[in-house]
């Protein structure tokens, strides 16, 4: 083990240190207000996020998983409806589809972006398809224009899972405003990470936004009047107040992530590892592909560098989806899940830390090629 301090995947204390005073005064403001649900902070946060994203309507909720469930419910999806999505994402994406009674249909991903392949989406469409739930994984937008065009042609709803892509955009238009609905998570490690759970939905039309507001609050339009079955899924005042502070700095946080990615890229270029790229990437994760994934992970651990497997098993291979009929092969997702490794990226990560991670990775590949050369020389005639 290295004697140097561990480099974690995320260090929220380092991240928040520069805004500690702002956070404390926001928290105190809520404590002193005596109001903890459905108050001014939530209203202000929804408005400020709406302005940042340039979204027509924003409705906050308790977490990102609920954001997906509420969005799918508000869109009227349920039993008999098929929703096309990626098998290479966090479980909640598909879980939400099943929660509303609809059926997830997996379409394979592209190896370069880890995102759903528009051609495979097209192949997956049947007479029961009602929606495409696209994920902008690791902070990189999926091929949203092609998918949007396809959805328009086939009269399908387009829903975006933006849990990992807050602040990412394509042609200046924010992710979460391309589809009919956009779903966000404020889980602490996400790009706009909160201090507990939190979520948000963007909606294109006012009528859908109204449904979302009913759904998150027991289907209630006025006190003790219930229009439909709903949920208890509200963002609280404390989260909203703290998130307002972090929202003010989100552009800088995403710039910091991009800078770390640039540094990794310049150090690791030319090595036996595939690096992520993309102008529009906000690097929720910096995920590489290598055929020596497990060895690299062990090597990094021995150097005191954390790494993570996002995601080691594609969703169609999860025990809970055994028996779900497969309509296409998902070869790329299966390959990628065996070869992917995510390196530490977080705002507040120091240059020294970034260099240590990059050096640990490059040492692994140079030692490895030295070993290979030695082995090769030994067996060569
Ligand atoms: C984090 C995440 C979610 C769920 O968000 P929670 O706030 O943890 O419920 C959904 N989809 C993706 C892609 C995620 O990364």
Coordinates of N, CA and C in Angstrom, one line a residue, residues 215-296:
X215 N -49.0 14.7 -9.0 CA -48.5 13.4 -8.7 C -47.5 13.4 -7.5
X216 N -46.7 14.4 -7.4 CA -45.7 14.4 -6.4 C -46.3 14.7 -5.0
X217 N -47.5 15.2 -5.0 CA -48.2 15.5 -3.7 C -49.6 14.8 -3.6
X218 N -49.5 13.5 -3.6 CA -50.7 12.7 -3.4 C -51.9 12.9 -4.4
X219 N -51.5 13.4 -5.6 CA -52.6 13.6 -6.6 C -53.5 14.8 -6.2
X220 N -52.9 15.7 -5.3 CA -53.8 16.7 -4.7 C -53.6 18.1 -5.4
X221 N -54.7 18.7 -5.8 CA -54.6 20.0 -6.4 C -54.9 21.1 -5.4
X222 N -55.6 20.8 -4.3 CA -55.9 21.7 -3.2 C -56.0 20.9 -2.0
X223 N -55.8 21.5 -0.8 CA -55.8 20.7 0.4 C -57.0 19.8 0.5
X224 N -56.8 18.5 0.8 CA -57.8 17.5 1.0 C -58.7 17.3 -0.2
X225 N -58.2 17.7 -1.4 CA -58.9 17.4 -2.6 C -57.9 16.6 -3.5
X226 N -58.3 15.3 -3.9 CA -57.4 14.4 -4.6 C -57.9 14.1 -5.9
X227 N -57.2 14.5 -7.0 CA -57.7 14.3 -8.3 C -57.4 12.9 -8.9
X228 N -56.2 12.4 -8.4 CA -55.8 11.1 -8.9 C -54.9 10.4 -7.9
X229 N -54.5 9.2 -8.1 CA -53.5 8.5 -7.2 C -52.1 9.2 -7.5
X230 N -51.4 9.4 -6.4 CA -50.1 10.0 -6.5 C -49.1 9.4 -5.6
X231 N -48.1 10.3 -5.3 CA -47.0 9.8 -4.4 C -46.7 10.9 -3.4
X232 N -45.9 10.6 -2.4 CA -45.4 11.6 -1.6 C -43.9 11.8 -2.0
X233 N -43.6 12.7 -2.9 CA -42.3 12.9 -3.4 C -41.9 14.3 -3.5
X234 N -41.6 15.0 -2.4 CA -41.3 16.4 -2.4 C -39.9 16.6 -2.1
X235 N -39.3 17.7 -2.7 CA -38.0 18.2 -2.3 C -38.2 19.0 -1.0
X236 N -37.3 19.0 -0.1 CA -37.6 19.8 1.2 C -36.8 21.1 1.1
X237 N -37.2 22.0 2.0 CA -36.7 23.4 2.0 C -35.2 23.4 2.2
X238 N -34.7 22.5 3.1 CA -33.2 22.5 3.4 C -32.4 22.1 2.1
X239 N -32.9 21.0 1.4 CA -32.2 20.6 0.2 C -32.2 21.8 -0.8
X240 N -33.4 22.4 -1.0 CA -33.5 23.4 -2.0 C -32.6 24.6 -1.7
X241 N -32.5 25.0 -0.4 CA -31.7 26.1 0.0 C -30.2 25.8 -0.3
X242 N -29.8 24.6 0.0 CA -28.4 24.2 -0.2 C -28.1 24.1 -1.7
X243 N -29.1 23.5 -2.4 CA -28.9 23.3 -3.8 C -28.8 24.7 -4.6
X244 N -29.5 25.7 -4.1 CA -29.5 27.0 -4.7 C -28.0 27.5 -4.6
X245 N -27.3 27.3 -3.5 CA -25.9 27.7 -3.4 C -25.1 27.0 -4.5
X246 N -25.3 25.6 -4.6 CA -24.4 24.9 -5.5 C -24.8 25.2 -7.0
X247 N -26.1 25.5 -7.2 CA -26.5 25.9 -8.6 C -25.7 27.1 -9.1
X248 N -25.5 28.1 -8.1 CA -24.7 29.3 -8.5 C -23.4 29.0 -9.1
X249 N -22.8 27.9 -8.6 CA -21.4 27.5 -9.0 C -21.3 26.4 -10.0
X250 N -22.4 25.9 -10.5 CA -22.4 24.7 -11.3 C -21.6 24.8 -12.5
X251 N -21.6 25.9 -13.2 CA -20.8 26.1 -14.4 C -19.4 25.9 -14.1
X252 N -18.9 26.5 -13.0 CA -17.5 26.3 -12.6 C -17.2 24.9 -12.3
X253 N -18.1 24.2 -11.5 CA -17.9 22.8 -11.2 C -17.7 22.0 -12.5
X254 N -18.5 22.2 -13.4 CA -18.4 21.4 -14.7 C -17.2 21.8 -15.4
X255 N -16.7 23.0 -15.4 CA -15.5 23.4 -16.0 C -14.3 22.7 -15.3
X256 N -14.4 22.6 -14.0 CA -13.3 21.9 -13.3 C -13.2 20.4 -13.7
X257 N -14.4 19.8 -13.8 CA -14.4 18.4 -14.3 C -13.8 18.3 -15.7
X258 N -14.1 19.2 -16.6 CA -13.6 19.2 -17.9 C -12.1 19.3 -17.9
X259 N -11.6 20.2 -17.1 CA -10.1 20.4 -17.0 C -9.4 19.2 -16.5
X260 N -10.0 18.5 -15.5 CA -9.4 17.2 -15.0 C -9.4 16.2 -16.1
X261 N -10.5 16.1 -16.9 CA -10.5 15.2 -18.0 C -9.4 15.5 -19.1
X262 N -9.3 16.8 -19.3 CA -8.2 17.2 -20.3 C -6.8 16.8 -19.8
X263 N -6.6 17.0 -18.5 CA -5.3 16.6 -17.9 C -5.1 15.1 -18.1
X264 N -6.1 14.3 -17.7 CA -6.0 12.8 -17.9 C -5.7 12.5 -19.3
X265 N -6.4 13.2 -20.2 CA -6.3 12.8 -21.6 C -4.9 13.1 -22.1
X266 N -4.3 14.2 -21.7 CA -3.0 14.5 -22.2 C -1.9 13.6 -21.6
X267 N -2.2 13.1 -20.4 CA -1.2 12.2 -19.8 C -1.3 10.8 -20.3
X268 N -2.6 10.4 -20.7 CA -2.8 9.0 -21.1 C -2.9 8.7 -22.6
X269 N -2.8 9.7 -23.4 CA -2.9 9.6 -24.8 C -1.8 8.6 -25.3
X270 N -2.2 7.7 -26.2 CA -1.2 6.8 -26.8 C -1.0 5.5 -26.0
X271 N -1.7 5.4 -24.8 CA -1.5 4.2 -24.1 C -2.6 3.2 -24.5
X272 N -2.5 2.0 -24.0 CA -3.3 0.9 -24.4 C -4.7 1.0 -23.7
X273 N -5.3 2.2 -23.8 CA -6.5 2.4 -23.0 C -7.4 3.4 -23.9
X274 N -8.7 3.1 -24.0 CA -9.6 4.0 -24.7 C -10.1 5.1 -23.8
X275 N -9.9 6.3 -24.2 CA -10.3 7.5 -23.4 C -11.6 8.1 -23.9
X276 N -12.4 8.6 -22.9 CA -13.6 9.3 -23.4 C -13.3 10.6 -24.0
X277 N -14.2 11.0 -25.0 CA -14.0 12.4 -25.6 C -15.4 13.0 -25.8
X278 N -15.4 14.2 -26.3 CA -16.7 14.8 -26.6 C -16.7 16.2 -26.1
X279 N -17.0 17.2 -27.0 CA -17.0 18.6 -26.7 C -18.0 18.9 -25.6
X280 N -19.1 18.1 -25.6 CA -20.3 18.4 -24.8 C -20.3 17.7 -23.4
X281 N -19.2 17.0 -23.2 CA -19.1 16.1 -22.0 C -19.0 17.0 -20.7
X282 N -19.7 16.6 -19.7 CA -19.5 17.3 -18.4 C -18.9 16.3 -17.3
X283 N -18.4 15.2 -17.8 CA -17.6 14.3 -17.0 C -18.1 14.0 -15.6
X284 N -19.4 13.6 -15.5 CA -19.8 13.0 -14.2 C -18.8 11.9 -13.9
X285 N -18.4 11.1 -14.9 CA -17.4 10.1 -14.7 C -16.4 10.2 -15.9
X286 N -15.1 9.9 -15.6 CA -14.1 9.7 -16.6 C -13.9 8.2 -16.7
X287 N -14.5 7.6 -17.8 CA -14.5 6.1 -17.8 C -13.7 5.7 -19.0
X288 N -12.8 4.8 -18.8 CA -11.9 4.3 -19.8 C -12.2 2.8 -20.1
X289 N -11.8 2.3 -21.3 CA -11.9 0.9 -21.6 C -10.5 0.3 -21.7
X290 N -10.3 -0.8 -21.1 CA -9.1 -1.5 -21.2 C -9.3 -3.0 -21.1
X291 N -8.5 -3.8 -21.8 CA -8.7 -5.3 -21.7 C -8.0 -5.8 -20.4
X292 N -7.4 -4.9 -19.6 CA -6.8 -5.4 -18.4 C -7.4 -4.6 -17.2
X293 N -8.8 -4.5 -17.3 CA -9.5 -3.7 -16.3 C -9.2 -4.1 -14.9
X294 N -9.4 -5.4 -14.6 CA -9.3 -5.8 -13.2 C -7.9 -5.7 -12.6
X295 N -6.8 -5.9 -13.5 CA -5.4 -5.7 -13.1 C -5.2 -4.2 -12.9
X296 N -5.7 -3.4 -13.7 CA -5.5 -1.9 -13.6 C -6.1 -1.5 -12.3

